[in-house]
Backbone as JSON Lines, residues from 0, in Angstrom:
{"i":0,"aa":"M","n":[46.75,69.89,-14.62],"ca":[46.48,71.02,-15.49],"c":[45.79,70.53,-16.76]}
{"i":1,"aa":"T","n":[44.76,71.26,-17.19],"ca":[44.02,70.85,-18.37],"c":[44.65,71.45,-19.62]}
{"i":2,"aa":"E","n":[44.47,70.72,-20.72],"ca":[45.0,71.18,-22.0],"c":[44.1,72.26,-22.57]}
{"i":3,"aa":"P","n":[44.67,73.25,-23.28],"ca":[43.82,74.25,-23.9],"c":[42.91,73.6,-24.94]}
{"i":4,"aa":"A","n":[41.75,74.22,-25.16],"ca":[40.78,73.67,-26.1],"c":[41.33,73.64,-27.52]}
{"i":5,"aa":"I","n":[42.16,74.6,-27.87],"ca":[42.72,74.7,-29.22],"c":[44.24,74.6,-29.12]}
{"i":6,"aa":"D","n":[44.81,73.76,-29.93],"ca":[46.25,73.53,-29.97],"c":[46.97,74.82,-30.38]}
{"i":7,"aa":"G","n":[48.08,75.11,-29.71],"ca":[48.87,76.31,-30.0],"c":[49.4,76.35,-31.43]}
{"i":8,"aa":"E","n":[49.76,75.19,-31.96],"ca":[50.24,75.13,-33.35],"c":[49.15,75.54,-34.33]}
{"i":9,"aa":"L","n":[47.93,75.1,-34.06],"ca":[46.82,75.49,-34.92],"c":[46.61,77.0,-34.87]}
{"i":10,"aa":"L","n":[46.7,77.56,-33.67],"ca":[46.57,79.02,-33.55],"c":[47.68,79.73,-34.31]}
{"i":11,"aa":"D","n":[48.9,79.2,-34.23],"ca":[50.02,79.79,-34.97],"c":[49.73,79.79,-36.47]}
{"i":12,"aa":"E","n":[49.25,78.65,-36.98],"ca":[48.97,78.54,-38.41],"c":[47.86,79.48,-38.84]}
{"i":13,"aa":"L","n":[46.8,79.55,-38.05],"ca":[45.7,80.46,-38.38],"c":[46.15,81.92,-38.35]}
{"i":14,"aa":"Q","n":[46.92,82.26,-37.32],"ca":[47.41,83.63,-37.21],"c":[48.29,83.98,-38.41]}
{"i":15,"aa":"Q","n":[49.13,83.06,-38.82],"ca":[49.99,83.29,-39.98],"c":[49.15,83.47,-41.24]}
{"i":16,"aa":"E","n":[48.14,82.64,-41.41],"ca":[47.28,82.73,-42.59],"c":[46.52,84.06,-42.63]}
{"i":17,"aa":"L","n":[46.15,84.57,-41.47],"ca":[45.39,85.82,-41.39],"c":[46.27,87.06,-41.35]}
{"i":18,"aa":"A","n":[47.56,86.89,-41.09],"ca":[48.47,88.01,-40.81],"c":[48.39,89.15,-41.82]}
{"i":19,"aa":"D","n":[48.34,88.85,-43.08],"ca":[48.36,89.92,-44.09],"c":[47.01,90.13,-44.76]}
{"i":20,"aa":"R","n":[45.97,89.6,-44.17],"ca":[44.64,89.72,-44.78],"c":[43.9,90.92,-44.22]}
{"i":21,"aa":"G","n":[43.38,91.72,-45.14],"ca":[42.48,92.81,-44.8],"c":[41.1,92.47,-45.35]}
{"i":22,"aa":"R","n":[40.21,93.43,-45.29],"ca":[38.84,93.23,-45.76],"c":[38.79,92.76,-47.21]}
{"i":23,"aa":"D","n":[39.66,93.31,-48.06],"ca":[39.62,92.99,-49.49],"c":[40.03,91.57,-49.81]}
{"i":24,"aa":"D","n":[40.73,90.9,-48.91],"ca":[41.09,89.51,-49.16],"c":[40.76,88.63,-47.95]}
{"i":25,"aa":"A","n":[39.57,88.89,-47.38],"ca":[39.08,88.1,-46.25],"c":[38.94,86.64,-46.66]}
{"i":26,"aa":"I","n":[38.92,85.78,-45.66],"ca":[38.85,84.34,-45.92],"c":[37.75,83.72,-45.06]}
{"i":27,"aa":"T","n":[37.0,82.8,-45.64],"ca":[35.92,82.16,-44.9],"c":[36.47,81.11,-43.94]}
{"i":28,"aa":"A","n":[35.65,80.7,-42.98],"ca":[36.05,79.66,-42.03],"c":[36.36,78.37,-42.77]}
{"i":29,"aa":"A","n":[35.56,78.03,-43.77],"ca":[35.8,76.8,-44.54],"c":[37.13,76.87,-45.28]}
{"i":30,"aa":"E","n":[37.43,78.02,-45.87],"ca":[38.71,78.18,-46.58],"c":[39.88,78.11,-45.6]}
{"i":31,"aa":"L","n":[39.73,78.73,-44.43],"ca":[40.78,78.66,-43.41],"c":[41.0,77.22,-42.97]}
{"i":32,"aa":"A","n":[39.91,76.5,-42.75],"ca":[40.02,75.1,-42.33],"c":[40.8,74.29,-43.34]}
{"i":33,"aa":"E","n":[40.57,74.58,-44.61],"ca":[41.28,73.87,-45.67],"c":[42.76,74.27,-45.72]}
{"i":34,"aa":"C","n":[43.04,75.56,-45.57],"ca":[44.42,76.06,-45.63],"c":[45.3,75.48,-44.53]}
{"i":35,"aa":"V","n":[44.75,75.38,-43.32],"ca":[45.55,74.91,-42.19],"c":[45.23,73.46,-41.83]}
{"i":36,"aa":"E","n":[44.45,72.82,-42.66],"ca":[44.12,71.4,-42.51],"c":[43.54,71.07,-41.14]}
{"i":37,"aa":"V","n":[42.51,71.82,-40.77],"ca":[41.82,71.57,-39.5],"c":[41.0,70.29,-39.59]}
{"i":38,"aa":"G","n":[40.47,70.01,-40.76],"ca":[39.65,68.82,-40.92],"c":[38.2,69.05,-40.57]}
{"i":39,"aa":"D","n":[37.8,70.31,-40.46],"ca":[36.41,70.65,-40.16],"c":[35.52,70.37,-41.36]}
{"i":40,"aa":"R","n":[34.28,70.06,-41.07],"ca":[33.24,69.95,-42.08],"c":[32.0,70.61,-41.52]}
{"i":41,"aa":"D","n":[31.03,70.83,-42.38],"ca":[29.72,71.33,-41.95],"c":[29.8,72.6,-41.1]}
{"i":42,"aa":"G","n":[30.31,73.66,-41.67],"ca":[30.3,74.94,-40.97],"c":[31.56,75.28,-40.21]}
{"i":43,"aa":"S","n":[32.53,74.42,-40.18],"ca":[33.84,74.69,-39.59],"c":[33.8,75.15,-38.12]}
{"i":44,"aa":"P","n":[33.13,74.39,-37.23],"ca":[33.05,74.83,-35.83],"c":[34.4,74.91,-35.14]}
{"i":45,"aa":"K","n":[35.31,73.98,-35.41],"ca":[36.63,74.02,-34.76],"c":[37.41,75.25,-35.24]}
{"i":46,"aa":"T","n":[37.27,75.57,-36.52],"ca":[37.95,76.74,-37.05],"c":[37.42,78.01,-36.4]}
{"i":47,"aa":"R","n":[36.1,78.12,-36.28],"ca":[35.52,79.3,-35.64],"c":[35.95,79.38,-34.17]}
{"i":48,"aa":"E","n":[36.03,78.25,-33.51],"ca":[36.5,78.22,-32.12],"c":[37.95,78.72,-32.04]}
{"i":49,"aa":"A","n":[38.78,78.3,-33.01],"ca":[40.18,78.74,-33.03],"c":[40.27,80.24,-33.32]}
{"i":50,"aa":"I","n":[39.43,80.74,-34.2],"ca":[39.42,82.18,-34.5],"c":[39.06,82.96,-33.24]}
{"i":51,"aa":"T","n":[38.09,82.46,-32.5],"ca":[37.71,83.11,-31.23],"c":[38.88,83.07,-30.25]}
{"i":52,"aa":"A","n":[39.6,81.94,-30.22],"ca":[40.75,81.82,-29.33],"c":[41.84,82.82,-29.71]}
{"i":53,"aa":"L","n":[42.02,83.07,-31.01],"ca":[43.01,84.08,-31.43],"c":[42.67,85.45,-30.84]}
{"i":54,"aa":"L","n":[41.4,85.78,-30.82],"ca":[40.98,87.06,-30.26],"c":[41.15,87.08,-28.74]}
{"i":55,"aa":"F","n":[40.59,86.09,-28.07],"ca":[40.57,86.1,-26.6],"c":[41.91,85.74,-25.97]}
{"i":56,"aa":"E","n":[42.61,84.77,-26.53],"ca":[43.85,84.3,-25.9],"c":[45.09,85.03,-26.4]}
{"i":57,"aa":"R","n":[45.07,85.45,-27.65],"ca":[46.27,86.08,-28.22],"c":[46.08,87.56,-28.54]}
{"i":58,"aa":"G","n":[44.88,88.05,-28.41],"ca":[44.63,89.47,-28.65],"c":[44.77,89.9,-30.11]}
{"i":59,"aa":"V","n":[44.51,88.99,-31.04],"ca":[44.56,89.33,-32.46],"c":[43.22,89.97,-32.83]}
{"i":60,"aa":"P","n":[43.23,91.22,-33.32],"ca":[41.98,91.93,-33.6],"c":[41.29,91.46,-34.89]}
{"i":61,"aa":"I","n":[40.7,90.27,-34.8],"ca":[40.06,89.66,-35.96],"c":[38.66,90.23,-36.13]}
{"i":62,"aa":"R","n":[38.37,90.58,-37.36],"ca":[37.03,91.03,-37.74],"c":[36.37,89.92,-38.52]}
{"i":63,"aa":"S","n":[35.06,89.95,-38.55],"ca":[34.33,89.02,-39.39],"c":[33.2,89.78,-40.07]}
{"i":64,"aa":"G","n":[32.81,89.24,-41.19],"ca":[31.71,89.82,-41.94],"c":[31.22,88.81,-42.96]}
{"i":65,"aa":"S","n":[30.34,89.23,-43.82],"ca":[29.76,88.31,-44.79],"c":[30.81,87.76,-45.75]}
{"i":66,"aa":"V","n":[31.95,88.44,-45.88],"ca":[33.01,87.97,-46.78],"c":[33.99,87.03,-46.1]}
{"i":67,"aa":"G","n":[33.93,86.93,-44.77],"ca":[34.84,86.05,-44.05],"c":[35.52,86.74,-42.89]}
{"i":68,"aa":"Y","n":[36.77,86.34,-42.63],"ca":[37.56,86.85,-41.51],"c":[38.79,87.58,-42.02]}
{"i":69,"aa":"W","n":[39.19,88.6,-41.28],"ca":[40.42,89.33,-41.58],"c":[40.85,90.07,-40.34]}
{"i":70,"aa":"I","n":[42.05,90.59,-40.36],"ca":[42.57,91.34,-39.22],"c":[42.3,92.82,-39.47]}
{"i":71,"aa":"C","n":[41.77,93.45,-38.45],"ca":[41.44,94.88,-38.53],"c":[42.71,95.67,-38.85]}
{"i":72,"aa":"Q","n":[42.58,96.62,-39.78],"ca":[43.75,97.32,-40.29],"c":[43.9,98.78,-39.83]}
{"i":73,"aa":"S","n":[42.83,99.4,-39.32],"ca":[42.93,100.82,-38.97],"c":[41.98,101.16,-37.83]}
{"i":74,"aa":"E","n":[42.19,102.3,-37.23],"ca":[41.32,102.78,-36.16],"c":[39.89,102.98,-36.69]}
{"i":75,"aa":"A","n":[39.78,103.5,-37.9],"ca":[38.45,103.71,-38.5],"c":[37.73,102.38,-38.68]}
{"i":76,"aa":"E","n":[38.45,101.37,-39.13],"ca":[37.85,100.05,-39.31],"c":[37.48,99.44,-37.96]}
{"i":77,"aa":"A","n":[38.32,99.66,-36.95],"ca":[38.02,99.16,-35.6],"c":[36.76,99.84,-35.06]}
{"i":78,"aa":"E","n":[36.64,101.13,-35.27],"ca":[35.45,101.87,-34.81],"c":[34.2,101.38,-35.55]}
{"i":79,"aa":"E","n":[34.33,101.12,-36.83],"ca":[33.21,100.6,-37.62],"c":[32.75,99.25,-37.05]}
{"i":80,"aa":"Y","n":[33.72,98.4,-36.71],"ca":[33.38,97.07,-36.17],"c":[32.74,97.19,-34.79]}
{"i":81,"aa":"R","n":[33.28,98.1,-33.96],"ca":[32.67,98.34,-32.64],"c":[31.21,98.74,-32.8]}
{"i":82,"aa":"A","n":[30.95,99.66,-33.72],"ca":[29.58,100.12,-33.96],"c":[28.7,98.97,-34.45]}
{"i":83,"aa":"D","n":[29.25,98.14,-35.32],"ca":[28.51,96.98,-35.83],"c":[28.15,96.02,-34.68]}
{"i":84,"aa":"L","n":[29.12,95.72,-33.83],"ca":[28.87,94.82,-32.7],"c":[27.86,95.41,-31.73]}
{"i":85,"aa":"E","n":[27.98,96.72,-31.46],"ca":[27.02,97.37,-30.57],"c":[25.62,97.33,-31.15]}
{"i":86,"aa":"G","n":[25.5,97.5,-32.47],"ca":[24.2,97.41,-33.13],"c":[23.61,96.02,-33.02]}
{"i":87,"aa":"R","n":[24.46,95.01,-33.15],"ca":[24.0,93.63,-33.01],"c":[23.54,93.37,-31.58]}
{"i":88,"aa":"I","n":[24.28,93.9,-30.61],"ca":[23.9,93.75,-29.2],"c":[22.54,94.42,-28.98]}
{"i":89,"aa":"E","n":[22.37,95.62,-29.5],"ca":[21.11,96.35,-29.36],"c":[19.95,95.55,-29.97]}
{"i":90,"aa":"G","n":[20.19,94.97,-31.13],"ca":[19.16,94.16,-31.78],"c":[18.78,92.95,-30.94]}
{"i":91,"aa":"I","n":[19.78,92.31,-30.34],"ca":[19.51,91.16,-29.48],"c":[18.73,91.59,-28.25]}
{"i":92,"aa":"E","n":[19.11,92.73,-27.66],"ca":[18.38,93.24,-26.49],"c":[16.93,93.55,-26.86]}
{"i":93,"aa":"Q","n":[16.7,94.13,-28.03],"ca":[15.33,94.42,-28.47],"c":[14.53,93.13,-28.66]}
{"i":94,"aa":"R","n":[15.17,92.12,-29.24],"ca":[14.48,90.83,-29.41],"c":[14.16,90.21,-28.05]}
{"i":95,"aa":"L","n":[15.07,90.36,-27.08],"ca":[14.84,89.83,-25.74],"c":[13.62,90.49,-25.11]}
{"i":96,"aa":"V","n":[13.54,91.82,-25.18],"ca":[12.4,92.54,-24.61],"c":[11.11,92.12,-25.33]}
{"i":97,"aa":"A","n":[11.16,92.04,-26.66],"ca":[9.98,91.63,-27.42],"c":[9.55,90.22,-27.04]}
{"i":98,"aa":"F","n":[10.52,89.32,-26.88],"ca":[10.2,87.95,-26.48],"c":[9.56,87.92,-25.1]}
{"i":99,"aa":"E","n":[10.17,88.64,-24.14],"ca":[9.62,88.64,-22.79],"c":[8.2,89.19,-22.77]}
{"i":100,"aa":"T","n":[7.95,90.25,-23.53],"ca":[6.61,90.83,-23.63],"c":[5.65,89.83,-24.26]}
{"i":101,"aa":"A","n":[6.07,89.21,-25.35],"ca":[5.22,88.22,-26.02],"c":[4.92,87.06,-25.08]}
{"i":102,"aa":"W","n":[5.93,86.62,-24.33],"ca":[5.72,85.49,-23.42],"c":[4.71,85.85,-22.34]}
{"i":103,"aa":"R","n":[4.85,87.06,-21.76],"ca":[3.89,87.5,-20.74],"c":[2.48,87.54,-21.32]}
{"i":104,"aa":"E","n":[2.34,88.1,-22.52],"ca":[1.03,88.18,-23.15],"c":[0.49,86.79,-23.48]}
{"i":105,"aa":"W","n":[1.37,85.93,-23.94],"ca":[0.97,84.57,-24.29],"c":[0.44,83.87,-23.04]}
{"i":106,"aa":"K","n":[1.19,83.98,-21.93],"ca":[0.78,83.35,-20.68],"c":[-0.46,84.03,-20.12]}
{"i":107,"aa":"R","n":[-0.61,85.32,-20.39],"ca":[-1.76,86.09,-19.9],"c":[-3.05,85.49,-20.44]}
{"i":108,"aa":"D","n":[-3.0,84.99,-21.66],"ca":[-4.19,84.4,-22.27],"c":[-4.66,83.16,-21.54]}
{"i":109,"aa":"E","n":[-3.79,82.58,-20.71],"ca":[-4.18,81.39,-19.96],"c":[-5.02,81.74,-18.73]}
{"i":110,"aa":"I","n":[-5.02,83.02,-18.33],"ca":[-5.76,83.44,-17.15],"c":[-7.22,83.66,-17.58]}
{"i":111,"aa":"P","n":[-8.16,83.09,-16.84],"ca":[-9.58,83.27,-17.2],"c":[-9.95,84.75,-17.27]}
{"i":112,"aa":"T","n":[-10.79,85.09,-18.23],"ca":[-11.17,86.49,-18.47],"c":[-11.7,87.16,-17.22]}
{"i":113,"aa":"A","n":[-12.57,86.5,-16.46],"ca":[-13.15,87.12,-15.26],"c":[-12.07,87.46,-14.24]}
{"i":114,"aa":"V","n":[-11.09,86.59,-14.08],"ca":[-10.0,86.85,-13.13],"c":[-9.15,88.01,-13.63]}
{"i":115,"aa":"R","n":[-8.84,88.02,-14.93],"ca":[-8.02,89.08,-15.51],"c":[-8.72,90.43,-15.34]}
{"i":116,"aa":"E","n":[-10.03,90.49,-15.57],"ca":[-10.78,91.75,-15.44],"c":[-10.77,92.24,-14.0]}
{"i":117,"aa":"K","n":[-10.87,91.3,-13.04],"ca":[-10.84,91.67,-11.62],"c":[-9.47,92.27,-11.26]}
{"i":118,"aa":"I","n":[-8.41,91.65,-11.75],"ca":[-7.06,92.15,-11.46],"c":[-6.86,93.51,-12.11]}
{"i":119,"aa":"E","n":[-7.29,93.66,-13.35],"ca":[-7.1,94.93,-14.06],"c":[-7.92,96.05,-13.43]}
{"i":120,"aa":"A","n":[-9.06,95.72,-12.79],"ca":[-9.91,96.73,-12.16],"c":[-9.33,97.21,-10.83]}
{"i":121,"aa":"D","n":[-8.45,96.43,-10.22],"ca":[-7.87,96.79,-8.93],"c":[-6.68,97.71,-9.17]}
{"i":122,"aa":"P","n":[-6.7,98.94,-8.65],"ca":[-5.61,99.89,-8.91],"c":[-4.28,99.49,-8.28]}
{"i":123,"aa":"F","n":[-4.29,98.52,-7.36],"ca":[-3.06,98.12,-6.69],"c":[-2.44,96.87,-7.29]}
{"i":124,"aa":"L","n":[-3.11,96.24,-8.22],"ca":[-2.61,95.02,-8.83],"c":[-2.39,95.22,-10.32]}
{"i":125,"aa":"S","n":[-1.48,94.45,-10.87],"ca":[-1.31,94.43,-12.32],"c":[-1.12,92.99,-12.74]}
{"i":126,"aa":"M","n":[-1.26,92.73,-14.01],"ca":[-1.08,91.38,-14.52],"c":[0.33,90.88,-14.25]}
{"i":127,"aa":"D","n":[1.29,91.79,-14.19],"ca":[2.67,91.38,-13.94],"c":[2.88,90.85,-12.53]}
{"i":128,"aa":"D","n":[1.91,91.12,-11.63],"ca":[2.02,90.64,-10.26],"c":[1.67,89.16,-10.12]}
{"i":129,"aa":"F","n":[1.13,88.57,-11.17],"ca":[0.64,87.2,-11.1],"c":[1.06,86.4,-12.31]}
{"i":130,"aa":"S","n":[1.16,85.11,-12.11],"ca":[1.31,84.19,-13.23],"c":[0.06,83.33,-13.26]}
{"i":131,"aa":"A","n":[-0.18,82.68,-14.37],"ca":[-1.35,81.8,-14.46],"c":[-1.3,80.73,-13.38]}
{"i":132,"aa":"D","n":[-0.11,80.21,-13.09],"ca":[0.02,79.18,-12.06],"c":[-0.36,79.72,-10.69]}
{"i":133,"aa":"D","n":[0.0,80.97,-10.39],"ca":[-0.39,81.58,-9.11],"c":[-1.9,81.59,-8.96]}
{"i":134,"aa":"L","n":[-2.59,81.95,-10.0],"ca":[-4.04,82.06,-9.93],"c":[-4.7,80.69,-9.85]}
{"i":135,"aa":"R","n":[-4.15,79.71,-10.55],"ca":[-4.71,78.36,-10.47],"c":[-4.6,77.83,-9.03]}
{"i":136,"aa":"D","n":[-3.45,78.07,-8.4],"ca":[-3.26,77.6,-7.03],"c":[-4.28,78.26,-6.09]}
{"i":137,"aa":"R","n":[-4.53,79.55,-6.26],"ca":[-5.51,80.25,-5.43],"c":[-6.9,79.71,-5.66]}
{"i":138,"aa":"A","n":[-7.24,79.46,-6.93],"ca":[-8.57,78.97,-7.26],"c":[-8.81,77.6,-6.62]}
{"i":139,"aa":"V","n":[-7.8,76.76,-6.6],"ca":[-7.94,75.44,-5.99],"c":[-8.05,75.58,-4.48]}
{"i":140,"aa":"A","n":[-7.23,76.47,-3.88],"ca":[-7.2,76.63,-2.43],"c":[-8.5,77.18,-1.87]}
{"i":141,"aa":"D","n":[-9.16,78.07,-2.61],"ca":[-10.41,78.66,-2.05],"c":[-11.65,78.0,-2.64]}
{"i":142,"aa":"G","n":[-11.49,76.81,-3.17],"ca":[-12.63,76.06,-3.68],"c":[-13.17,76.57,-4.99]}
{"i":143,"aa":"G","n":[-12.37,77.36,-5.71],"ca":[-12.8,77.83,-7.03],"c":[-13.5,79.17,-7.02]}
{"i":144,"aa":"E","n":[-13.64,79.81,-5.83],"ca":[-14.35,81.09,-5.77],"c":[-13.63,82.19,-6.52]}
{"i":145,"aa":"T","n":[-12.3,82.14,-6.56],"ca":[-11.52,83.17,-7.24],"c":[-11.77,83.13,-8.73]}
{"i":146,"aa":"A","n":[-11.85,81.94,-9.3],"ca":[-12.06,81.79,-10.73],"c":[-13.5,81.96,-11.01]}
């Protein structure tokens, strides 16, 4: 059996430190690390890992924000946090779509103009049907006639 990533005693100490904290007296990861003597430096990764473990393993409804960490105190605050997380997810999804589009366009520029115009003129083909590597392979196979 493998040992848990975070010691149970550390989780107990963190949970105790957070027990009576609301938004008005939130605590940063660095401050938590100092309070429970985690020994973290440079961004407190072990402390953040332990905070995540409190949520996932112990079901402690920890919130985070620019002021630090605290335990959610009301249904309204929980709903506010849900909305915040959903907004962050939506933003990440939008960045993903923008990245994928940019990548396709970036790679599209690698396709020779004459080949791209031929593909765009064909009503049954689209640029999404091909990658630059696909076209290079065809050009080599047919002796360069495609390009």
